[in-house]
Amino acid sequence: MVDMLKTRQCLLGVRTFLGVTSRLWSFFLYILRKHIRTIIQYQTVRYDILPLSPISRNRLNTVKRKILVLDLDETLIHSHHDGVLRPTVRPGTPPDFILKVVIDKHPVRFFVHKRPHVDFFLEVVSQWYELVVFTASMEIYGSAVADKLDNNKGILKRRYYRQHCTLDSDNAIPIKSWFSDPSDTALLNLLPMLDALRFTADVRSVLSRNLHQHRLW
């Protein structure tokens, strides 16, 4: 009887040890993935902004500062809430931030993943354009995400949400939807084109050719 009791106590101790070890290992993997993802997403990137020549400076002075409208979901970020059964992000991938909002009197958590290089992209293009962000999602969600991306810099002050959206033809630049690829460089690939377009008086001729080719950056 004593031996059986000792055996049970020993097994209980082993199970407890394995349980604690498993939780510690899971936590370690979570931290490791988050650290690696941070390195990949926020590694030093370069887009050389050279001083403008006198001709370019004069040209820029003759055209009005343009407005660049940026889509939010699947362009700048990807998110899913805790009610989603099959999130598109690989399980265990840590979000960049978590938002807690109340929708119809129910608290909802959104796990938000920032597209690689989005902070650098916003920093650069905000020097060239007046930025507007829009989303077909609810304002309580879109506003909270925009606040996080803006990070008190005042570059995303103009925002439009679900109630402002209408279907219309526009001067658009196609971009592939982003969900979880940590090696994505689509935002960086857009910079040369956006740099050039700010000198263009009428962007429609350039963008119409781009849309005709259906090129996704």
Backbone as CSV, one residue per row, in Angstrom:
resi,resn,N_x,N_y,N_z,CA_x,CA_y,CA_z,C_x,C_y,C_z
1,MET,0.832,-1.200,0.000,0.000,0.000,0.000,0.864,1.247,0.000
2,VAL,1.905,1.219,0.821,2.824,2.356,0.897,3.535,2.556,-0.432
3,ASP,3.936,1.412,-1.041,4.632,1.503,-2.320,3.729,2.083,-3.405
4,MET,2.443,1.678,-3.384,1.505,2.211,-4.372,1.320,3.713,-4.193
5,LEU,1.248,4.166,-2.942,1.090,5.592,-2.655,2.302,6.379,-3.133
6,LYS,3.479,5.820,-2.871,4.707,6.473,-3.330,4.757,6.542,-4.854
7,THR,4.306,5.449,-5.498,4.305,5.431,-6.968,3.375,6.498,-7.521
8,ARG,2.175,6.628,-6.920,1.224,7.647,-7.368,1.785,9.052,-7.170
9,GLN,2.414,9.250,-6.008,3.017,10.554,-5.747,4.125,10.865,-6.729
10,CYS,4.884,9.821,-7.067,5.973,9.990,-8.036,5.418,10.339,-9.413
11,LEU,4.352,9.633,-9.836,3.739,9.910,-11.136,3.141,11.309,-11.167
12,LEU,2.513,11.702,-10.039,1.932,13.043,-9.955,3.020,14.099,-10.073
13,GLY,4.157,13.834,-9.429,5.275,14.778,-9.517,5.818,14.886,-10.937
14,VAL,5.911,13.736,-11.604,6.401,13.717,-12.986,5.442,14.485,-13.890
15,ARG,4.127,14.255,-13.718,3.138,14.940,-14.534,3.183,16.448,-14.305
16,THR,3.319,16.822,-13.030,3.410,18.251,-12.716,4.642,18.876,-13.351
17,PHE,5.768,18.153,-13.253,7.016,18.644,-13.856,6.881,18.782,-15.363
18,LEU,6.286,17.758,-15.999,6.121,17.803,-17.458,5.171,18.914,-17.860
19,GLY,4.121,19.125,-17.049,3.180,20.199,-17.364,3.831,21.562,-17.289
20,VAL,4.601,21.793,-16.231,5.299,23.071,-16.078,6.329,23.256,-17.184
21,THR,7.066,22.179,-17.485,8.069,22.243,-18.547,7.427,22.561,-19.898
22,SER,6.271,21.936,-20.165,5.574,22.178,-21.429,5.135,23.625,-21.546
23,ARG,4.616,24.188,-20.449,4.181,25.586,-20.480,5.363,26.522,-20.662
24,LEU,6.459,26.220,-19.984,7.655,27.055,-20.134,8.197,26.989,-21.557
25,TRP,8.184,25.785,-22.140,8.668,25.608,-23.511,7.766,26.358,-24.500
26,SER,6.456,26.303,-24.291,5.529,27.034,-25.157,5.759,28.532,-25.053
27,PHE,5.978,29.010,-23.839,6.237,30.434,-23.646,7.547,30.844,-24.311
28,PHE,8.564,29.990,-24.189,9.856,30.276,-24.826,9.710,30.358,-26.342
29,LEU,8.957,29.416,-26.930,8.742,29.429,-28.383,7.982,30.676,-28.813
30,TYR,7.012,31.089,-27.996,6.236,32.303,-28.304,7.151,33.522,-28.345
31,ILE,8.003,33.656,-27.336,8.937,34.789,-27.276,9.921,34.726,-28.431
32,LEU,10.414,33.532,-28.748,11.374,33.370,-29.840,10.752,33.765,-31.169
33,ARG,9.526,33.291,-31.428,8.848,33.642,-32.684,8.617,35.145,-32.778
34,LYS,8.221,35.733,-31.669,7.971,37.181,-31.678,9.251,37.951,-31.947
35,HIS,10.356,37.492,-31.349,11.630,38.170,-31.545,12.086,38.043,-32.996
36,ILE,11.985,36.826,-33.553,12.395,36.603,-34.943,11.527,37.420,-35.881
37,ARG,10.235,37.461,-35.619,9.315,38.218,-36.467,9.633,39.710,-36.409
38,THR,10.001,40.181,-35.237,10.363,41.592,-35.101,11.602,41.909,-35.919
39,ILE,12.586,41.017,-35.881,13.812,41.225,-36.645,13.510,41.263,-38.131
40,ILE,12.665,40.320,-38.598,12.332,40.257,-40.020,11.559,41.484,-40.458
41,GLN,10.556,41.877,-39.670,9.683,42.968,-40.085,10.334,44.332,-39.948
42,TYR,11.149,44.496,-38.915,11.650,45.831,-38.632,13.165,45.931,-38.791
43,GLN,13.695,45.064,-39.632,15.099,45.180,-39.947,15.340,46.508,-40.670
44,THR,16.530,46.999,-40.581,16.842,48.279,-41.206,16.645,48.187,-42.713
45,VAL,15.798,49.056,-43.229,15.544,49.103,-44.662,15.931,50.480,-45.171
46,ARG,16.251,50.541,-46.432,16.710,51.806,-46.998,15.919,52.150,-48.241
47,TYR,15.521,53.391,-48.315,15.053,53.958,-49.559,15.658,55.352,-49.591
48,ASP,16.685,55.498,-50.379,17.455,56.736,-50.366,16.617,57.905,-50.895
49,ILE,16.408,58.887,-50.041,15.713,60.105,-50.438,16.772,61.169,-50.699
50,LEU,17.092,61.338,-51.962,18.170,62.251,-52.336,17.658,63.682,-52.401
51,PRO,18.527,64.655,-52.182,18.119,66.063,-52.315,17.610,66.341,-53.724
52,LEU,16.553,67.141,-53.799,15.975,67.453,-55.106,16.850,68.432,-55.868
53,SER,16.919,68.212,-57.157,17.613,69.176,-58.011,16.756,70.427,-58.133
54,PRO,17.318,71.552,-58.530,16.511,72.776,-58.712,15.342,72.569,-59.663
55,ILE,15.552,71.792,-60.735,14.466,71.534,-61.681,13.345,70.740,-61.012
56,SER,13.710,69.699,-60.275,12.706,68.886,-59.589,11.979,69.696,-58.522
57,ARG,12.714,70.548,-57.814,12.100,71.377,-56.785,11.099,72.346,-57.394
58,ASN,11.460,72.935,-58.512,10.535,73.845,-59.185,9.309,73.098,-59.703
59,ARG,9.547,71.890,-60.223,8.436,71.091,-60.715,7.472,70.749,-59.592
60,LEU,8.017,70.382,-58.442,7.180,70.014,-57.305,6.383,71.214,-56.794
61,ASN,6.962,72.388,-56.903,6.275,73.601,-56.459,5.103,73.982,-57.362
62,THR,5.111,73.473,-58.591,4.053,73.828,-59.539,2.840,72.898,-59.439
63,VAL,2.995,71.754,-58.780,1.883,70.817,-58.639,1.391,70.838,-57.195
64,LYS,0.107,70.635,-57.063,-0.503,70.656,-55.740,-0.130,69.390,-54.971
65,ARG,0.076,69.538,-53.671,0.371,68.374,-52.831,-0.819,67.416,-52.894
66,LYS,-0.542,66.185,-53.219,-1.596,65.218,-53.474,-2.033,64.493,-52.197
67,ILE,-3.187,63.869,-52.322,-3.734,63.049,-51.243,-3.537,61.584,-51.605
68,LEU,-3.006,60.811,-50.674,-2.824,59.379,-50.866,-3.760,58.654,-49.899
69,VAL,-4.705,57.927,-50.469,-5.676,57.178,-49.664,-5.185,55.747,-49.507
70,LEU,-5.062,55.305,-48.280,-4.517,53.979,-47.986,-5.592,53.081,-47.392
71,ASP,-5.752,51.909,-48.006,-6.649,50.904,-47.438,-6.004,50.329,-46.181
72,LEU,-6.835,49.922,-45.245,-6.306,49.452,-43.965,-6.123,47.932,-43.951
73,ASP,-7.225,47.212,-43.994,-7.182,45.760,-43.837,-6.603,45.070,-45.066
74,GLU,-5.662,44.182,-44.803,-4.958,43.394,-45.813,-4.066,44.229,-46.715
75,THR,-3.929,45.531,-46.419,-2.960,46.367,-47.128,-1.904,46.865,-46.156
76,LEU,-2.330,47.512,-45.080,-1.393,47.966,-44.054,-1.277,46.975,-42.905
77,ILE,-2.385,46.290,-42.626,-2.390,45.330,-41.505,-3.263,44.142,-41.865
78,HIS,-3.204,43.119,-41.039,-4.184,42.038,-41.083,-4.584,41.736,-39.648
79,SER,-5.857,41.497,-39.431,-6.301,41.202,-38.068,-7.380,40.130,-38.082
80,HIS,-7.561,39.499,-36.952,-8.683,38.589,-36.743,-9.109,38.717,-35.291
81,HIS,-10.371,38.447,-35.038,-10.855,38.552,-33.662,-10.994,37.170,-33.042
82,ASP,-11.240,37.149,-31.752,-11.197,35.873,-31.036,-12.407,34.981,-31.305
83,GLY,-13.322,35.431,-32.180,-14.431,34.577,-32.567,-14.192,33.832,-33.864
84,VAL,-13.052,34.093,-34.501,-12.745,33.443,-35.776,-12.279,32.010,-35.524
85,LEU,-12.908,31.056,-36.218,-12.555,29.656,-36.005,-11.251,29.274,-36.689
86,ARG,-11.015,29.840,-37.882,-9.815,29.496,-38.645,-9.092,30.767,-39.081
87,PRO,-8.329,31.384,-38.192,-7.587,32.578,-38.594,-6.566,32.252,-39.658
88,THR,-6.313,33.211,-40.548,-5.384,32.974,-41.652,-3.937,33.008,-41.202
89,VAL,-3.672,33.554,-40.025,-2.309,33.601,-39.498,-1.979,32.267,-38.844
90,ARG,-0.766,31.805,-39.042,-0.358,30.522,-38.465,-0.491,30.548,-36.951
91,PRO,-1.102,29.536,-36.340,-1.243,29.498,-34.888,0.096,29.676,-34.186
92,GLY,0.099,30.478,-33.138,1.325,30.735,-32.390,2.067,31.968,-32.841
93,THR,1.646,32.580,-33.979,2.288,33.809,-34.443,1.811,34.966,-33.587
94,PRO,2.700,35.633,-32.886,2.263,36.703,-31.977,1.822,37.939,-32.749
95,PRO,0.723,38.582,-32.339,0.293,39.819,-32.990,1.187,40.979,-32.587
96,ASP,1.173,42.035,-33.388,1.919,43.238,-33.024,1.228,43.997,-31.903
97,PHE,-0.095,43.935,-31.897,-0.835,44.501,-30.763,-2.230,43.896,-30.728
98,ILE,-2.855,43.993,-29.562,-4.199,43.469,-29.360,-5.118,44.623,-28.995
99,LEU,-6.246,44.713,-29.686,-7.226,45.755,-29.402,-8.430,45.136,-28.708
100,LYS,-8.922,45.819,-27.698,-10.128,45.382,-27.009,-11.203,46.444,-27.213
101,VAL,-12.230,46.093,-27.973,-13.311,47.029,-28.264,-14.638,46.378,-27.897
102,VAL,-15.652,47.205,-27.725,-16.993,46.723,-27.390,-17.887,46.926,-28.608
103,ILE,-18.444,45.846,-29.119,-19.331,45.879,-30.282,-20.666,45.278,-29.879
104,ASP,-21.720,46.064,-30.019,-23.061,45.626,-29.613,-23.064,45.110,-28.176
105,LYS,-22.377,45.868,-27.320,-22.319,45.576,-25.879,-21.529,44.314,-25.544
106,HIS,-20.809,43.788,-26.534,-19.992,42.599,-26.298,-18.510,42.941,-26.487
107,PRO,-17.660,42.605,-25.512,-16.227,42.860,-25.676,-15.614,41.917,-26.713
108,VAL,-14.833,42.487,-27.617,-14.192,41.705,-28.683,-12.716,42.048,-28.717
109,ARG,-11.878,41.038,-28.818,-10.439,41.252,-28.955,-10.030,41.055,-30.405
110,PHE,-9.273,42.026,-30.935,-8.716,41.916,-32.279,-7.209,41.728,-32.163
111,PHE,-6.690,40.713,-32.845,-5.260,40.443,-32.867,-4.714,41.012,-34.180
112,VAL,-3.927,42.062,-34.079,-3.528,42.837,-35.249,-2.069,42.575,-35.593
113,HIS,-1.835,42.255,-36.873,-0.488,42.012,-37.390,-0.175,43.090,-38.420
114,LYS,0.919,43.791,-38.229,1.310,44.851,-39.148,2.070,44.270,-40.340
115,ARG,1.748,44.778,-41.526,2.454,44.330,-42.723,3.930,44.721,-42.614
116,PRO,4.841,43.866,-43.059,6.265,44.208,-42.988,6.556,45.569,-43.597
117,HIS,7.324,46.359,-42.868,7.822,47.672,-43.291,6.753,48.763,-43.305
118,VAL,5.590,48.511,-42.680,4.522,49.515,-42.734,4.916,50.805,-42.016
119,ASP,5.636,50.708,-40.914,6.039,51.915,-40.190,6.982,52.777,-41.029
120,PHE,7.940,52.134,-41.675,8.872,52.851,-42.546,8.131,53.446,-43.727
121,PHE,7.222,52.686,-44.313,6.438,53.154,-45.452,5.646,54.409,-45.096
122,LEU,4.943,54.388,-43.983,4.142,55.540,-43.572,5.022,56.755,-43.279
123,GLU,6.172,56.507,-42.682,7.087,57.610,-42.381,7.544,58.307,-43.656
124,VAL,7.830,57.527,-44.698,8.324,58.102,-45.945,7.215,58.804,-46.720
125,VAL,6.099,58.099,-46.955,5.068,58.681,-47.817,4.357,59.860,-47.163
126,SER,4.395,59.944,-45.829,3.783,61.097,-45.165,4.548,62.384,-45.463
127,GLN,5.801,62.253,-45.911,6.577,63.432,-46.313,6.209,63.897,-47.725
128,TRP,5.563,63.031,-48.492,5.238,63.332,-49.886,3.774,63.679,-50.094
129,TYR,2.901,63.059,-49.299,1.464,63.169,-49.524,0.738,63.512,-48.221
130,GLU,-0.477,64.023,-48.391,-1.403,64.087,-47.276,-2.103,62.742,-47.207
131,LEU,-1.982,62.061,-46.080,-2.457,60.684,-45.989,-3.887,60.604,-45.465
132,VAL,-4.624,59.686,-46.073,-5.978,59.351,-45.635,-6.045,57.838,-45.515
133,VAL,-6.618,57.350,-44.443,-6.782,55.907,-44.270,-8.268,55.579,-44.300
134,PHE,-8.622,54.474,-44.960,-10.028,54.074,-44.975,-10.150,52.577,-44.774
135,THR,-11.298,52.186,-44.271,-11.603,50.776,-44.081,-13.106,50.590,-44.191
136,ALA,-13.512,49.451,-44.719,-14.928,49.114,-44.775,-15.403,48.512,-43.459
137,SER,-14.513,48.439,-42.482,-14.866,47.903,-41.173,-15.526,48.983,-40.314
138,MET,-15.921,48.588,-39.135,-16.591,49.508,-38.227,-15.624,50.566,-37.713
139,GLU,-16.150,51.746,-37.426,-15.315,52.870,-37.005,-14.608,52.588,-35.683
140,ILE,-15.282,51.925,-34.751,-14.677,51.693,-33.439,-13.414,50.840,-33.565
141,TYR,-13.400,49.965,-34.561,-12.223,49.130,-34.822,-11.192,49.893,-35.647
142,GLY,-11.625,50.479,-36.766,-10.693,51.172,-37.657,-9.989,52.338,-36.985
143,SER,-10.713,53.061,-36.140,-10.109,54.192,-35.440,-9.020,53.739,-34.481
144,ALA,-9.268,52.638,-33.778,-8.276,52.119,-32.827,-7.019,51.640,-33.546
145,VAL,-7.185,50.973,-34.701,-6.028,50.513,-35.472,-5.241,51.709,-36.009
146,ALA,-5.947,52.699,-36.550,-5.273,53.884,-37.084,-4.500,54.624,-35.993
147,ASP,-5.046,54.668,-34.796,-4.338,55.300,-33.677,-3.010,54.608,-33.405
148,LYS,-3.036,53.285,-33.460,-1.807,52.519,-33.214,-0.781,52.761,-34.315
149,LEU,-1.221,52.773,-35.563,-0.298,52.997,-36.674,0.247,54.426,-36.657
150,ASP,-0.599,55.362,-36.296,-0.179,56.767,-36.260,0.849,57.004,-35.150
151,ASN,0.628,56.359,-34.009,1.578,56.432,-32.890,1.878,57.881,-32.489
152,ASN,0.811,58.692,-32.443,0.912,60.101,-32.008,1.766,60.971,-32.926
153,LYS,1.942,60.554,-34.188,2.720,61.353,-35.132,1.852,62.364,-35.892
154,GLY,0.539,62.162,-35.870,-0.363,63.078,-36.543,-0.370,62.946,-38.056
155,ILE,-0.018,61.754,-38.571,0.041,61.570,-40.031,-1.204,60.868,-40.571
156,LEU,-2.024,60.309,-39.689,-3.250,59.623,-40.118,-4.469,60.265,-39.458
157,LYS,-4.560,61.563,-39.577,-5.659,62.284,-38.944,-6.964,62.148,-39.720
158,ARG,-6.863,61.999,-41.048,-8.066,61.881,-41.876,-8.402,60.409,-42.070
159,ARG,-9.618,60.038,-41.670,-10.000,58.632,-41.684,-11.446,58.479,-42.164
160,TYR,-11.679,57.388,-42.906,-13.022,57.074,-43.365,-13.324,55.613,-43.059
161,TYR,-14.595,55.358,-42.726,-14.974,54.029,-42.264,-16.159,53.492,-43.077
162,ARG,-16.752,52.417,-42.574,-17.807,51.715,-43.300,-18.919,52.654,-43.767
163,GLN,-19.322,53.570,-42.921,-20.449,54.432,-43.260,-20.106,55.462,-44.336
164,HIS,-18.812,55.624,-44.630,-18.403,56.592,-45.636,-18.153,55.963,-47.004
165,CYS,-18.185,54.637,-47.090,-17.754,53.947,-48.308,-18.870,53.867,-49.343
166,THR,-18.533,54.183,-50.574,-19.416,53.980,-51.719,-18.588,53.392,-52.851
167,LEU,-19.241,52.658,-53.729,-18.555,52.043,-54.859,-18.408,53.066,-55.973
168,ASP,-17.189,53.284,-56.411,-16.940,54.276,-57.447,-15.603,53.963,-58.110
169,SER,-15.450,54.424,-59.364,-14.156,54.289,-60.029,-13.180,55.282,-59.408
170,ASP,-11.913,54.906,-59.376,-10.941,55.759,-58.688,-9.569,55.576,-59.320
171,ASN,-8.660,56.468,-58.929,-7.268,56.350,-59.350,-6.562,55.428,-58.360
172,ALA,-6.542,54.157,-58.668,-6.070,53.178,-57.689,-4.784,52.505,-58.130
173,ILE,-4.022,52.078,-57.139,-2.822,51.276,-57.371,-3.074,49.909,-56.750
174,PRO,-3.189,48.863,-57.557,-3.445,47.521,-57.002,-2.268,47.063,-56.143
175,ILE,-2.591,46.328,-55.112,-1.564,45.735,-54.266,-2.091,44.401,-53.760
176,LYS,-1.219,43.419,-53.669,-1.644,42.106,-53.205,-2.108,42.167,-51.755
177,SER,-3.175,41.444,-51.471,-3.638,41.363,-50.087,-2.592,40.648,-49.239
178,TRP,-2.406,41.148,-48.028,-1.405,40.555,-47.130,-2.098,39.955,-45.916
179,PHE,-1.624,38.753,-45.558,-2.192,38.081,-44.393,-1.133,37.708,-43.359
180,SER,-0.026,37.102,-43.808,0.925,36.636,-42.794,2.353,36.484,-43.280
181,ASP,2.644,36.708,-44.560,3.978,36.464,-45.101,4.989,37.446,-44.504
182,PRO,5.939,36.983,-43.674,6.894,37.890,-43.044,7.939,38.440,-44.001
183,SER,8.052,37.856,-45.203,9.052,38.318,-46.173,8.450,39.269,-47.207
184,ASP,7.210,39.667,-47.018,6.526,40.535,-47.975,7.230,41.892,-48.080
185,THR,7.373,42.391,-49.313,8.023,43.686,-49.544,7.168,44.607,-50.418
186,ALA,5.868,44.331,-50.496,5.007,45.082,-51.414,4.993,46.581,-51.105
187,LEU,4.997,46.956,-49.840,4.978,48.376,-49.498,6.273,49.067,-49.925
188,LEU,7.381,48.375,-49.766,8.657,48.948,-50.206,8.682,49.092,-51.726
189,ASN,8.095,48.122,-52.420,8.085,48.169,-53.884,7.275,49.339,-54.426
190,LEU,6.339,49.838,-53.635,5.509,50.957,-54.063,6.236,52.305,-53.991
191,LEU,7.258,52.391,-53.177,7.888,53.683,-52.920,8.433,54.380,-54.163
192,PRO,9.142,53.704,-55.062,9.628,54.415,-56.254,8.506,55.026,-57.084
193,MET,7.421,54.278,-57.234,6.293,54.786,-58.017,5.647,55.989,-57.330
194,LEU,5.433,55.896,-56.033,4.816,57.003,-55.303,5.733,58.220,-55.274
195,ASP,7.015,57.974,-55.240,7.985,59.068,-55.288,7.862,59.823,-56.603
196,ALA,7.714,59.083,-57.689,7.621,59.718,-59.006,6.266,60.414,-59.210
197,LEU,5.198,59.810,-58.708,3.858,60.357,-58.947,3.643,61.723,-58.299
198,ARG,4.376,62.028,-57.260,4.156,63.320,-56.603,4.571,64.489,-57.499
199,PHE,5.366,64.218,-58.530,5.778,65.269,-59.460,4.816,65.384,-60.652
200,THR,3.855,64.465,-60.736,2.964,64.404,-61.891,1.737,65.278,-61.653
201,ALA,1.427,66.112,-62.623,0.262,66.984,-62.486,-1.034,66.184,-62.521
202,ASP,-1.129,65.224,-63.434,-2.325,64.392,-63.563,-1.893,62.931,-63.525
203,VAL,-2.220,62.253,-62.433,-1.733,60.881,-62.247,-2.564,59.869,-63.018
204,ARG,-3.682,60.276,-63.590,-4.594,59.313,-64.212,-3.965,58.590,-65.397
205,SER,-3.172,59.293,-66.181,-2.570,58.648,-67.349,-1.594,57.553,-66.929
206,VAL,-0.879,57.785,-65.838,0.075,56.782,-65.350,-0.665,55.611,-64.711
207,LEU,-1.622,55.918,-63.850,-2.319,54.859,-63.126,-3.228,54.041,-64.026
208,SER,-3.766,54.645,-65.074,-4.613,53.883,-65.987,-3.803,52.807,-66.697
209,ARG,-2.564,53.117,-67.048,-1.703,52.106,-67.667,-1.383,51.005,-66.672
210,ASN,-1.163,51.395,-65.424,-0.847,50.423,-64.387,-2.026,49.488,-64.143
211,LEU,-3.245,50.031,-64.108,-4.425,49.207,-63.906,-4.681,48.306,-65.110
212,HIS,-4.392,48.829,-66.307,-4.615,48.050,-67.518,-3.726,46.802,-67.530
213,GLN,-2.546,46.957,-66.972,-1.615,45.813,-66.917,-1.917,44.883,-65.764
214,HIS,-2.820,45.318,-64.842,-3.195,44.509,-63.681,-1.966,44.088,-62.875
215,ARG,-1.064,45.002,-62.728,0.138,44.654,-61.978,-0.111,44.815,-60.495
216,LEU,0.220,43.797,-59.741,0.061,43.835,-58.282,1.432,44.004,-57.653
217,TRP,1.597,45.054,-56.903,2.899,45.332,-56.315,3.106,44.500,-55.067
